[in-house]
Tab-separated table of C-alpha atoms in Angstrom:
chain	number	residue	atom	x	y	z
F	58	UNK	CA	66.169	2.320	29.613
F	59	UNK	CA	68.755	0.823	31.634
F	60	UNK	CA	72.170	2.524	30.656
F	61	UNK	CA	74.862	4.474	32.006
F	62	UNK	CA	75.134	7.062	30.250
F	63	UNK	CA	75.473	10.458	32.351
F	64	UNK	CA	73.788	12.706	29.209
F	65	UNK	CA	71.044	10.254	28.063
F	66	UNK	CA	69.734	11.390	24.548
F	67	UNK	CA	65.575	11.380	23.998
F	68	UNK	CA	63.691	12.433	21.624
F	69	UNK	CA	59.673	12.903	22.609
F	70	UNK	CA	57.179	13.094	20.406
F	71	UNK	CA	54.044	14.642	20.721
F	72	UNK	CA	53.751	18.902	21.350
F	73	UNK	CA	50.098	17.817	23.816
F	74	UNK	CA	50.378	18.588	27.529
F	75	UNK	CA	52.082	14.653	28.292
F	76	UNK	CA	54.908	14.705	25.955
F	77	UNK	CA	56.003	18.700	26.596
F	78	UNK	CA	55.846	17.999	30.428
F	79	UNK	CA	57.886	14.638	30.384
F	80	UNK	CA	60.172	16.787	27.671
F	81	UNK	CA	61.028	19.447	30.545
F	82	UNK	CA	61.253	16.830	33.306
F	83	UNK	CA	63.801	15.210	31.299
F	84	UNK	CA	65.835	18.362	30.108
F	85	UNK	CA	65.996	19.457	34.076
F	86	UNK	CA	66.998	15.825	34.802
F	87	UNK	CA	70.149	16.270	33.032
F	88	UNK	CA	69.015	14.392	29.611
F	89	UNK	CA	69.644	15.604	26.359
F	90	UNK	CA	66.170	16.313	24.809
F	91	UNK	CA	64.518	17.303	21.078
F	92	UNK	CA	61.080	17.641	21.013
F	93	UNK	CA	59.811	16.750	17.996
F	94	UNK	CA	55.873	18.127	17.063
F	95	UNK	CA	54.058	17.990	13.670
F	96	UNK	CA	52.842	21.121	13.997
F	97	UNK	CA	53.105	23.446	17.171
F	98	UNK	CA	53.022	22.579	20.591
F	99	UNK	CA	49.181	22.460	22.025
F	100	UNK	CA	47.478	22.331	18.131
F	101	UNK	CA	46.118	18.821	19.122
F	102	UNK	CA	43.523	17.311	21.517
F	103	UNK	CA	45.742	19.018	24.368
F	104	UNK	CA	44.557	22.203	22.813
F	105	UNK	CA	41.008	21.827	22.546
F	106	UNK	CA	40.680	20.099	26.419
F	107	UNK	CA	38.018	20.752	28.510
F	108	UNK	CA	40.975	20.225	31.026
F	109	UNK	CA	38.661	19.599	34.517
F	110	UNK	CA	41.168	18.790	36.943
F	111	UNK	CA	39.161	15.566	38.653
F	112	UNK	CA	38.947	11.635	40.039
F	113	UNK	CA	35.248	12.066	39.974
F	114	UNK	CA	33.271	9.153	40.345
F	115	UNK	CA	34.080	5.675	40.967
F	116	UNK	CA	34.078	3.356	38.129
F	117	UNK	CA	37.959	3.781	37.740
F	118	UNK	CA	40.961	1.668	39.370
F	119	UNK	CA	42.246	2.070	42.461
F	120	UNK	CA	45.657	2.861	41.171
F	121	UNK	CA	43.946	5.165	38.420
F	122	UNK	CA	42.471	7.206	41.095
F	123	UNK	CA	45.475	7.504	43.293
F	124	UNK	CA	47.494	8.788	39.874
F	125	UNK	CA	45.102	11.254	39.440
F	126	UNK	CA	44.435	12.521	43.113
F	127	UNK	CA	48.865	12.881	42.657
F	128	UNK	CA	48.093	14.810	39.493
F	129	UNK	CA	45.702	17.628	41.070
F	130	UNK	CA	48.645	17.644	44.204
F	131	UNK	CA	51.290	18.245	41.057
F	132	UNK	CA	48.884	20.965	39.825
F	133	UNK	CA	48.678	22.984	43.389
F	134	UNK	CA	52.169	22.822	43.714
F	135	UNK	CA	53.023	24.140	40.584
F	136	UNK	CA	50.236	27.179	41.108
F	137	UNK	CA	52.563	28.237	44.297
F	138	UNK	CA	55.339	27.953	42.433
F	139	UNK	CA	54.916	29.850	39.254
F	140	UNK	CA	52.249	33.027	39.839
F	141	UNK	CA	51.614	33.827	36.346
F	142	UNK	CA	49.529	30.870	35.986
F	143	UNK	CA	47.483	32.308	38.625
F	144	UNK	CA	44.948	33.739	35.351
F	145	UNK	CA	44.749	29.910	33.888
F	146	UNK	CA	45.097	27.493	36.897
F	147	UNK	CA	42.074	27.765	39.380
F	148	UNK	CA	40.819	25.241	42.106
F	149	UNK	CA	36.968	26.500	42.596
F	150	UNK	CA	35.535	23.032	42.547
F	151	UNK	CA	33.559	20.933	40.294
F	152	UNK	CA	29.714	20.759	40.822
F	153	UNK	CA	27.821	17.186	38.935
F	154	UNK	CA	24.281	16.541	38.810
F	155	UNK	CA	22.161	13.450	37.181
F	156	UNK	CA	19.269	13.686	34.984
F	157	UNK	CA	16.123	13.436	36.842
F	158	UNK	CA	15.220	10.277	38.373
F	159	UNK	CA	18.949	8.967	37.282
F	160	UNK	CA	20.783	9.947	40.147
F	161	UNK	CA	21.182	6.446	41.685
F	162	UNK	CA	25.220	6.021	39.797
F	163	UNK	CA	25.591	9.628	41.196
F	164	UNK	CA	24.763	8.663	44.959
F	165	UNK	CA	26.940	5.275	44.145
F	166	UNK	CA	29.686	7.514	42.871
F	167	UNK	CA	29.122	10.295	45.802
F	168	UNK	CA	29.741	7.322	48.290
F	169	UNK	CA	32.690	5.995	46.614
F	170	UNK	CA	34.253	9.260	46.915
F	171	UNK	CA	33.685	9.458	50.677
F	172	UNK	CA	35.200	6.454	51.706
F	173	UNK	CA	38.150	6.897	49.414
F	174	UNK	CA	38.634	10.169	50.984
F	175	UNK	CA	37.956	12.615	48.298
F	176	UNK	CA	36.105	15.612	49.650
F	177	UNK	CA	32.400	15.665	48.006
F	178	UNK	CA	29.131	17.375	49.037
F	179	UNK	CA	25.809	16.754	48.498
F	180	UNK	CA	23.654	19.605	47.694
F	181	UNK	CA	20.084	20.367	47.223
F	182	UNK	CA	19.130	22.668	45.182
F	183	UNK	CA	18.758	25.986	47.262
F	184	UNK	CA	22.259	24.945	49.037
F	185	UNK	CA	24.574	25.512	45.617
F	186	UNK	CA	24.464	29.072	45.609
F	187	UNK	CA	26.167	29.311	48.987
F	188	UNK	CA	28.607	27.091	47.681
F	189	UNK	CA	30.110	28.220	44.198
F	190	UNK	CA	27.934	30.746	42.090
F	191	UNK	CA	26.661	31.607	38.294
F	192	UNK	CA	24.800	28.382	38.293
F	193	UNK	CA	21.225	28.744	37.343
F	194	UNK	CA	19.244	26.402	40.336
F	195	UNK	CA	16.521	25.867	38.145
F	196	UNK	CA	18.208	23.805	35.958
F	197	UNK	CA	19.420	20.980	38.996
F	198	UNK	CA	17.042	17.959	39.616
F	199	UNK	CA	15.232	17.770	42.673
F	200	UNK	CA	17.990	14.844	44.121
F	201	UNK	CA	20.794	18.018	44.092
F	202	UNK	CA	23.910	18.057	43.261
F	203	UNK	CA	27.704	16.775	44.063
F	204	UNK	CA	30.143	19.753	44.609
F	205	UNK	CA	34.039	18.786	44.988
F	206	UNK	CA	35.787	22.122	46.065
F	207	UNK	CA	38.975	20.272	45.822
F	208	UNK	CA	38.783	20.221	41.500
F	209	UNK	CA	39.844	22.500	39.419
F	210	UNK	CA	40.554	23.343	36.080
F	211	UNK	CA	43.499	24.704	33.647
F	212	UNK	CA	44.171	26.486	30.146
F	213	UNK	CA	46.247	24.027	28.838
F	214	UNK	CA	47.596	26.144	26.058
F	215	UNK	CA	49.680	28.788	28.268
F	216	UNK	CA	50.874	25.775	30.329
F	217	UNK	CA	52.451	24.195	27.130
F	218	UNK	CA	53.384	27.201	26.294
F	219	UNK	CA	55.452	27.549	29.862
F	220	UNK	CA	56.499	23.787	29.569
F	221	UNK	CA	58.540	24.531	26.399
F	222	UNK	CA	60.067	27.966	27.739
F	223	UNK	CA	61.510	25.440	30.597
F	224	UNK	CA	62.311	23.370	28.239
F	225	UNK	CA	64.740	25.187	26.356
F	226	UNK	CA	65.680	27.474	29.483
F	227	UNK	CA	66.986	23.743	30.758
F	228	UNK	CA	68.930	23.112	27.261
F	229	UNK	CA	65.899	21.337	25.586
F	230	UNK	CA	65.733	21.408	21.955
F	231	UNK	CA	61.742	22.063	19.646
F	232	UNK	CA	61.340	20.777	16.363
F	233	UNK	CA	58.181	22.320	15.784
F	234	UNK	CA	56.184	21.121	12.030
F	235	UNK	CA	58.318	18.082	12.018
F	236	UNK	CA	55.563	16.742	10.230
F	237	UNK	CA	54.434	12.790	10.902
F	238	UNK	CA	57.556	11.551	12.822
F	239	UNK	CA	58.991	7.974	12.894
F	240	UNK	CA	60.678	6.055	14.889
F	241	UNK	CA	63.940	3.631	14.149
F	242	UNK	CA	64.730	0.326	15.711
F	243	UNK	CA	68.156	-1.090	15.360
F	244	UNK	CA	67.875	-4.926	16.094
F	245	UNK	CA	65.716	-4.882	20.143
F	246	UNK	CA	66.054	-1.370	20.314
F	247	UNK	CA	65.296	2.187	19.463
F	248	UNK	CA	68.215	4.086	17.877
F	249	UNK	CA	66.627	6.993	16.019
F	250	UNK	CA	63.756	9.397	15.302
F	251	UNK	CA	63.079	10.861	11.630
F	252	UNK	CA	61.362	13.736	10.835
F	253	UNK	CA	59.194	14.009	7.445
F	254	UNK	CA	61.854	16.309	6.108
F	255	UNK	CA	64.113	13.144	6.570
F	256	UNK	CA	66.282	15.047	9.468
F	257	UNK	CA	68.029	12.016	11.215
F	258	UNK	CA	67.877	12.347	15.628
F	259	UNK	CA	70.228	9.468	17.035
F	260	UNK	CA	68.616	8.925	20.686
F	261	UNK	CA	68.933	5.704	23.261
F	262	UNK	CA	65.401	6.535	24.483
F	263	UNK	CA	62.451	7.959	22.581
F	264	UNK	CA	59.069	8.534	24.035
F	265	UNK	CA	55.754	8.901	21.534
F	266	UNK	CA	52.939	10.803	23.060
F	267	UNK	CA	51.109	11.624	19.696
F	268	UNK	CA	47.483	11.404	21.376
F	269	UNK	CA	45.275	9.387	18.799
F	270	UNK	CA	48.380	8.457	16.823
F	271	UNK	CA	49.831	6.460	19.645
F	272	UNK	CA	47.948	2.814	19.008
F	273	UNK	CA	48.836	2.694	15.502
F	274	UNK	CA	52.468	4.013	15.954
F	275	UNK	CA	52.705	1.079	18.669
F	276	UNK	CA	51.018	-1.086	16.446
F	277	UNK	CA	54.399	-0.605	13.618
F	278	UNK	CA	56.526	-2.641	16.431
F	279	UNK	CA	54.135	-4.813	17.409
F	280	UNK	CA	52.468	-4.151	20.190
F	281	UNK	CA	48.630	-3.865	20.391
F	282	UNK	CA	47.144	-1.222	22.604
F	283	UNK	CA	43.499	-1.148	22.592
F	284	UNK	CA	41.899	1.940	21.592
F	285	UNK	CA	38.338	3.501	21.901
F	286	UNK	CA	39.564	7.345	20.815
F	287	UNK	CA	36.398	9.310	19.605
F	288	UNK	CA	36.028	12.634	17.775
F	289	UNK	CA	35.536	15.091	20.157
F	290	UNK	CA	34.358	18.663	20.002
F	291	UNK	CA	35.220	21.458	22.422
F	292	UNK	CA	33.474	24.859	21.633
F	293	UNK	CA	34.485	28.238	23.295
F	294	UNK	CA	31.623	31.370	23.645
F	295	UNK	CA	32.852	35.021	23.945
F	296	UNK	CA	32.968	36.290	27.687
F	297	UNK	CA	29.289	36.809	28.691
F	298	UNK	CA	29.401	38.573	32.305
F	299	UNK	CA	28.839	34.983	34.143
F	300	UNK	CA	30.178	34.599	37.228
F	301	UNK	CA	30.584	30.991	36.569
F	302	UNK	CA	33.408	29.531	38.660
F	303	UNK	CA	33.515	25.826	39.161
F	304	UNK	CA	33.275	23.242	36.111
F	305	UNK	CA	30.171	21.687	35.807
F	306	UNK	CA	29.105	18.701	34.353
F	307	UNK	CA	25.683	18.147	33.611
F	308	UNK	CA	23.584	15.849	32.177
F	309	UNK	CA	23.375	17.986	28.643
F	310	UNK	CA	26.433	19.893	28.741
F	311	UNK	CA	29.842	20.736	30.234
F	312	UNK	CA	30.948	23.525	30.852
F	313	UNK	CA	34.178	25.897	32.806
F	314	UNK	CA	35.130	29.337	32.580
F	315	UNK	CA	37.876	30.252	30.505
F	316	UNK	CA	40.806	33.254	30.908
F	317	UNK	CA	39.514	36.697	30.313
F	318	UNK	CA	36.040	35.488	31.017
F	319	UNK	CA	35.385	33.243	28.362
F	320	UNK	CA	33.046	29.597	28.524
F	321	UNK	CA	34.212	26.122	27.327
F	322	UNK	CA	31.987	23.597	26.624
F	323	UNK	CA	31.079	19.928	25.225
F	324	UNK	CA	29.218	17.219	25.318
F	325	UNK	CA	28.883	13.771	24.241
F	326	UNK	CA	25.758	14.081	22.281
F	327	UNK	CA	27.678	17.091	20.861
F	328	UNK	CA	30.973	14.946	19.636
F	329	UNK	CA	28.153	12.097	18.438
F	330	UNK	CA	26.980	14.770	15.801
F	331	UNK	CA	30.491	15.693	14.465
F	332	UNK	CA	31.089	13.586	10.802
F	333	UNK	CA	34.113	13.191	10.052
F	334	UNK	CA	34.972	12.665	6.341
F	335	UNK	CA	37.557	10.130	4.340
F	336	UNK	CA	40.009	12.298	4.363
F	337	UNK	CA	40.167	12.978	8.003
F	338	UNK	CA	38.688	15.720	7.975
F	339	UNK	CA	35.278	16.404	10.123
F	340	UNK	CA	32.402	18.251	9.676
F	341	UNK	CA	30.402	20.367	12.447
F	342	UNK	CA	26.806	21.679	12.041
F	343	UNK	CA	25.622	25.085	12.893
F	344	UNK	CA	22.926	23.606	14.718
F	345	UNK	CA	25.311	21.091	16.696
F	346	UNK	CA	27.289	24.453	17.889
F	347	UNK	CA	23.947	26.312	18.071
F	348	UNK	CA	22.754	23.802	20.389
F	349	UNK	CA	25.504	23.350	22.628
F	350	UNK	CA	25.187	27.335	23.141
F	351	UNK	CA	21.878	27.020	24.215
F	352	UNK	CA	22.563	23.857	26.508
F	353	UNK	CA	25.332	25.993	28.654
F	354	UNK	CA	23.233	29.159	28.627
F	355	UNK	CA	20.288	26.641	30.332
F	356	UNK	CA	22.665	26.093	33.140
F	357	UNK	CA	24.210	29.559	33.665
F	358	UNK	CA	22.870	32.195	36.324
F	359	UNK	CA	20.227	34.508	34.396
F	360	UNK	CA	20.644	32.021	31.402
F	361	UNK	CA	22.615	34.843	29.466
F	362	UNK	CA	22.791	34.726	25.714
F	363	UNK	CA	26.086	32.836	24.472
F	364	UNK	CA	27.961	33.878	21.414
F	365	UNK	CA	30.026	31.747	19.719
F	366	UNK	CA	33.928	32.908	19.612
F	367	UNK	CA	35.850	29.912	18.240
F	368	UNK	CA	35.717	25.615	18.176
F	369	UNK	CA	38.043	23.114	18.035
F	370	UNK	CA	37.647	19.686	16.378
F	371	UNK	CA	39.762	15.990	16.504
F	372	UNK	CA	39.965	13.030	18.155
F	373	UNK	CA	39.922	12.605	21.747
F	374	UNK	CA	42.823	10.165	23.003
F	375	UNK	CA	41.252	6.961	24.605
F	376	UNK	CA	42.544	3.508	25.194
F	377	UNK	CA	40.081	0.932	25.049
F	378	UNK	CA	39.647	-0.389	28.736
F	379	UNK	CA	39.638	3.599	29.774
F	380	UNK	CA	42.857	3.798	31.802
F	381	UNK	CA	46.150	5.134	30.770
F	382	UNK	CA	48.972	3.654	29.025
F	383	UNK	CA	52.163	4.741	30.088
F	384	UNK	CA	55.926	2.925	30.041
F	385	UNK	CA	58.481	1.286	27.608
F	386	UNK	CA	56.775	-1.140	25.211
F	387	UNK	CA	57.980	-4.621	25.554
F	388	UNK	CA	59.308	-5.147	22.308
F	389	UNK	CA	61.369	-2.579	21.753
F	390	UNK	CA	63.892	-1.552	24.482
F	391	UNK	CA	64.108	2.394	24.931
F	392	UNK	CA	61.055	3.504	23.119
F	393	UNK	CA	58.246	4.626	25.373
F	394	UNK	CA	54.259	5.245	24.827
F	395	UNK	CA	51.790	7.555	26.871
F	396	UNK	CA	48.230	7.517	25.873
F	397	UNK	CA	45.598	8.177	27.940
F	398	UNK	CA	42.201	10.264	28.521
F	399	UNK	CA	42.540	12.715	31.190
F	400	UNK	CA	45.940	14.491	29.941
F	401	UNK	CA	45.349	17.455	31.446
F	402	UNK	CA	45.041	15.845	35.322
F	403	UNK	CA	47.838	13.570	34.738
F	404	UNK	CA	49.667	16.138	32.647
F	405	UNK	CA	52.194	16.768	35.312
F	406	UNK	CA	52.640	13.916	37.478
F	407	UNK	CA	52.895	11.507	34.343
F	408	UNK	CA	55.936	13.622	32.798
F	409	UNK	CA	57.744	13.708	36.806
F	410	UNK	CA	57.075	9.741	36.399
F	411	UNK	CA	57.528	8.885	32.940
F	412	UNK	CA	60.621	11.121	32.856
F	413	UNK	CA	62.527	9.585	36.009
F	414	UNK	CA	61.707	6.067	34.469
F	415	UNK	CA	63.524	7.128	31.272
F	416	UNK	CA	66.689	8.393	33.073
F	417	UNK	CA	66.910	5.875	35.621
F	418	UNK	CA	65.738	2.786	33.930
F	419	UNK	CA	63.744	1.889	37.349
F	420	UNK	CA	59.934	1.211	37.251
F	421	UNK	CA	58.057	3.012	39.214
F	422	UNK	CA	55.196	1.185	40.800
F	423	UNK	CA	52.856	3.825	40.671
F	424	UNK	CA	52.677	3.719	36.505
F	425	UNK	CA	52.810	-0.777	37.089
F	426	UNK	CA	48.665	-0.959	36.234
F	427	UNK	CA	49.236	1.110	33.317
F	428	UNK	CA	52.069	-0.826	31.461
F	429	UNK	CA	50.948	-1.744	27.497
F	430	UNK	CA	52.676	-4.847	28.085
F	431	UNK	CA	48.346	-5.751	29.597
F	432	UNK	CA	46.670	-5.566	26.184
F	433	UNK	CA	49.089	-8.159	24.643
C-alpha cells in the first residue's frame, strides 16, 4: 500500500495467531485497525496448534528457514519482555527420532542443520536423559535421537489473548462473531470490509489471514494460491505427573507439555482417521483418541496412564508447495493474504513484517520467496 496517509485505515481478518499479531503491530505503528473474527480470537487452527517453535530438518528453503530461525529470535525477545508468559512460552528443546532402520532422512536432516548453523545433537539412547527428561529410553531406536535445545514451544491461546489486550491498549478496534467476512474492491483496489451482519468498514488496506479460508477468499479476486490444507486433530490429556519438558516428535506421535501440567498431542496417522462430513463437520473415533493416548504414554518416562481432558478438530492451514504465503495480492492493490503452516513460529516475526509492509508500502525482502504473485 503505497499512500500517504499519516492514520492508514486496515481492517485484518482472521482472530489465529498471524492476523492478531500483524493487528497489534499495526495499531502500535500508528494505523487505524478493526479486527474483524467470525467467532473469537484463537477458536481456529491457531487454537488447537501443537505450536513447536522449530526449523527442524532440511527439506525447506533457504529463505523459509532464515524466517523461521527470525521467528524463534521474535519469540525470546518477547519472553524477556513480557514475564507473564513465562507459564506458556518455554525454550527446553525439541528431541526427534526415526523409526527403526529409517533414520537415514534424520542423519541427512541432522547434517543440514549443522552446516546451516542450527544447534542439533545426536544422541544415543542412554545419553537423552542427561539431556532433557520424562522421555521413556525404551521407546528410541538404536540410531538415537536429534535434540535441539534451542526449540521451544508456546500456548498460543494466552498469547492471542495478550495480542488483542495490546491491541486495543494501542487504540485497536475487535469485532469478534463477525461471522464470514468479505472483502470490497472498488475498481484495482480494496475499499471495504463487510461483516455478515452487513456492518460496512471503509479501509485503504485490508489483510485476510482466515487460515483454511485464505485460498478460496483469494481465489474471489483472482488469484490462485495452491493449497494442500488437511484436517488436523490436536488432542490434550489431563496433567499426569510427567516431567516431560521438550517437544518430541516421534515416529507415532507428537507430543509437548502444556500449562498447569497438561500433554498435547497429534499425529498424522491420527488426522488421516478424522472424517469429515458434507456439512463440514468431522467426525473423531474413540479409538482414534484412545490410540493417540496410548501412543504418547509409550514415549513418556514410566509410560503413565493418559486421560483424556479435551480435543480440538479443523483444518490445518497449508499451501500447496509447503511454504508460506505472505504479501499484497497482485490484483488487487491494498488487500493482503497470509497463509502458511507453521503460524505459531512465524506468528511474530510475520505480523512485525507484514505490518511494516502495510504502513510503509515497501517490500521487504525477507517475505520476497513468499509472495502469491509465484502460484500464478
Amino acid at each position: 500500500m503505497r499512500t500517504s496517509l499519516s492514520r492508514p485505515r486496515v481492517a485484518v481478518l482472521g482472530g489465529g495467531i498471524i492476523g492478531v499479531s500483524t493487528a497489534a503491530r499495526l495499531a502500535r505503528r500508528g494505523a487505524d485497525v478493526v479486527l474483524v473474527t467470525a467467532g473469537r480470537p484463537a477458536d481456529g487452527a491457531s487454537g488447537r496448534s501443537l505450536s513447536w517453535l522449530n526449523s527442524f530438518g532440511g527439506d525447506r528453503s533457504e529463505a523459509y528457514h532464515r524466517l523461521r530461525v527470525l521467528g524463534i529470535d521474535r519469540y525470546r525477545t518477547f519472553a524477556n519482555r513480557v514475564p507473564a508468559s513465562a507459564g506458556w512460552l518455554k525454550f527446553d528443546g525439541g528431541l526427534t527420532w526415526a523409526p527403526p532402520g529409517e533414520a537415514d532422512g534424520h542423519r541427512a536432516a541432522f547434517e543440514h542443520m549443522r552446516r546451516n548453523g542450527y544447534d542439533a545433537h545426536w544422541l544415543a539412547r542412554d545419553e537423552v536423559a542427561d539431556w532433557t527428561p520424562g522421555v521413556d529410553p525404551a521407546a528410541i531406536s538404536d540410531e538415537g535421537a536429534i535434540f535441539n535445545p534451542g526449540e521451544g514451544w508456546v500456548d498460543l491461546v494466552p498469547l492471542i489473548s495478550w495480542l488483542v489486550d495490546d491491541l486495543t491498549a494501542a487504540g485497536g478496534r475487535v469485532v469478534e462473531g463477525a461471522g464470514a467476512a468479505s472483502v470490497t474492491v472498488e475498481g484495482d483496489r480494496v475499499a471495504a470490509v463487510r461483516t455478515a451482519s452487513g456492518e460496512r468498514i471503509e479501509v485503504d488496506a485490508a489483510l485476510v489471514a482466515t487460515g483454511a479460508d485464505v485460498p478460496r477468499m483469494a481465489r474471489e479476486f483472482g488469484a490462485a494460491i495452491d493449497d494442500a490444507t488437511p484436517p488436523a486433530l490436536l488432542v490434550r490429556a489431563r496433567p499426569a505427573g510427567t516431567e516431560l519438558r521438550a517437544v518430541l516428535n516421534t515416529p507415532r506421535v507428537a507430543v509437548r507439555p502444556a500449562p498447569g501440567g497438561a500433554l498435547m498431542m497429534d499425529s498424522d496417522a491420527a488426522a488421516r482417521e478424522v472424517v469429515e462430513q458434507a456439512d463440514g463437520t468431522y467426525e473423531v473415533k474413540e479409538a482414534t483418541v484412545e490410540g493417540l493416548l496410548r501412543e504418547a504414554s509409550a514415549v513418556l518416562a514410566g509410560n503413565p496412564a493418559l486421560v483424556l481432558d479435551s480435543y480440538g478438530v479443523g483444518r490445518k492451514p497449508i499451501p500447496g508447495d509447503g511454504e508460506p504465503v505472505f504479501g499484497e495480492l497482485d490484483q488487487v492493490r491494498g488487500l493482503h493474504v497470509a497463509f502458511t503452516h507453521s503460524g505459531a513460529t512465524l506468528g511474530l516475526i510475520a505480523g512485525e513484517l507484514l505490518a511494516d509492509e502495510i504502513v510503509t508500502g515497501e517490500a521487504n525482502p525477507l517475505l520476497e520467496a513468499f509472495r502469491p504473485g509465484r502460484f500464478q
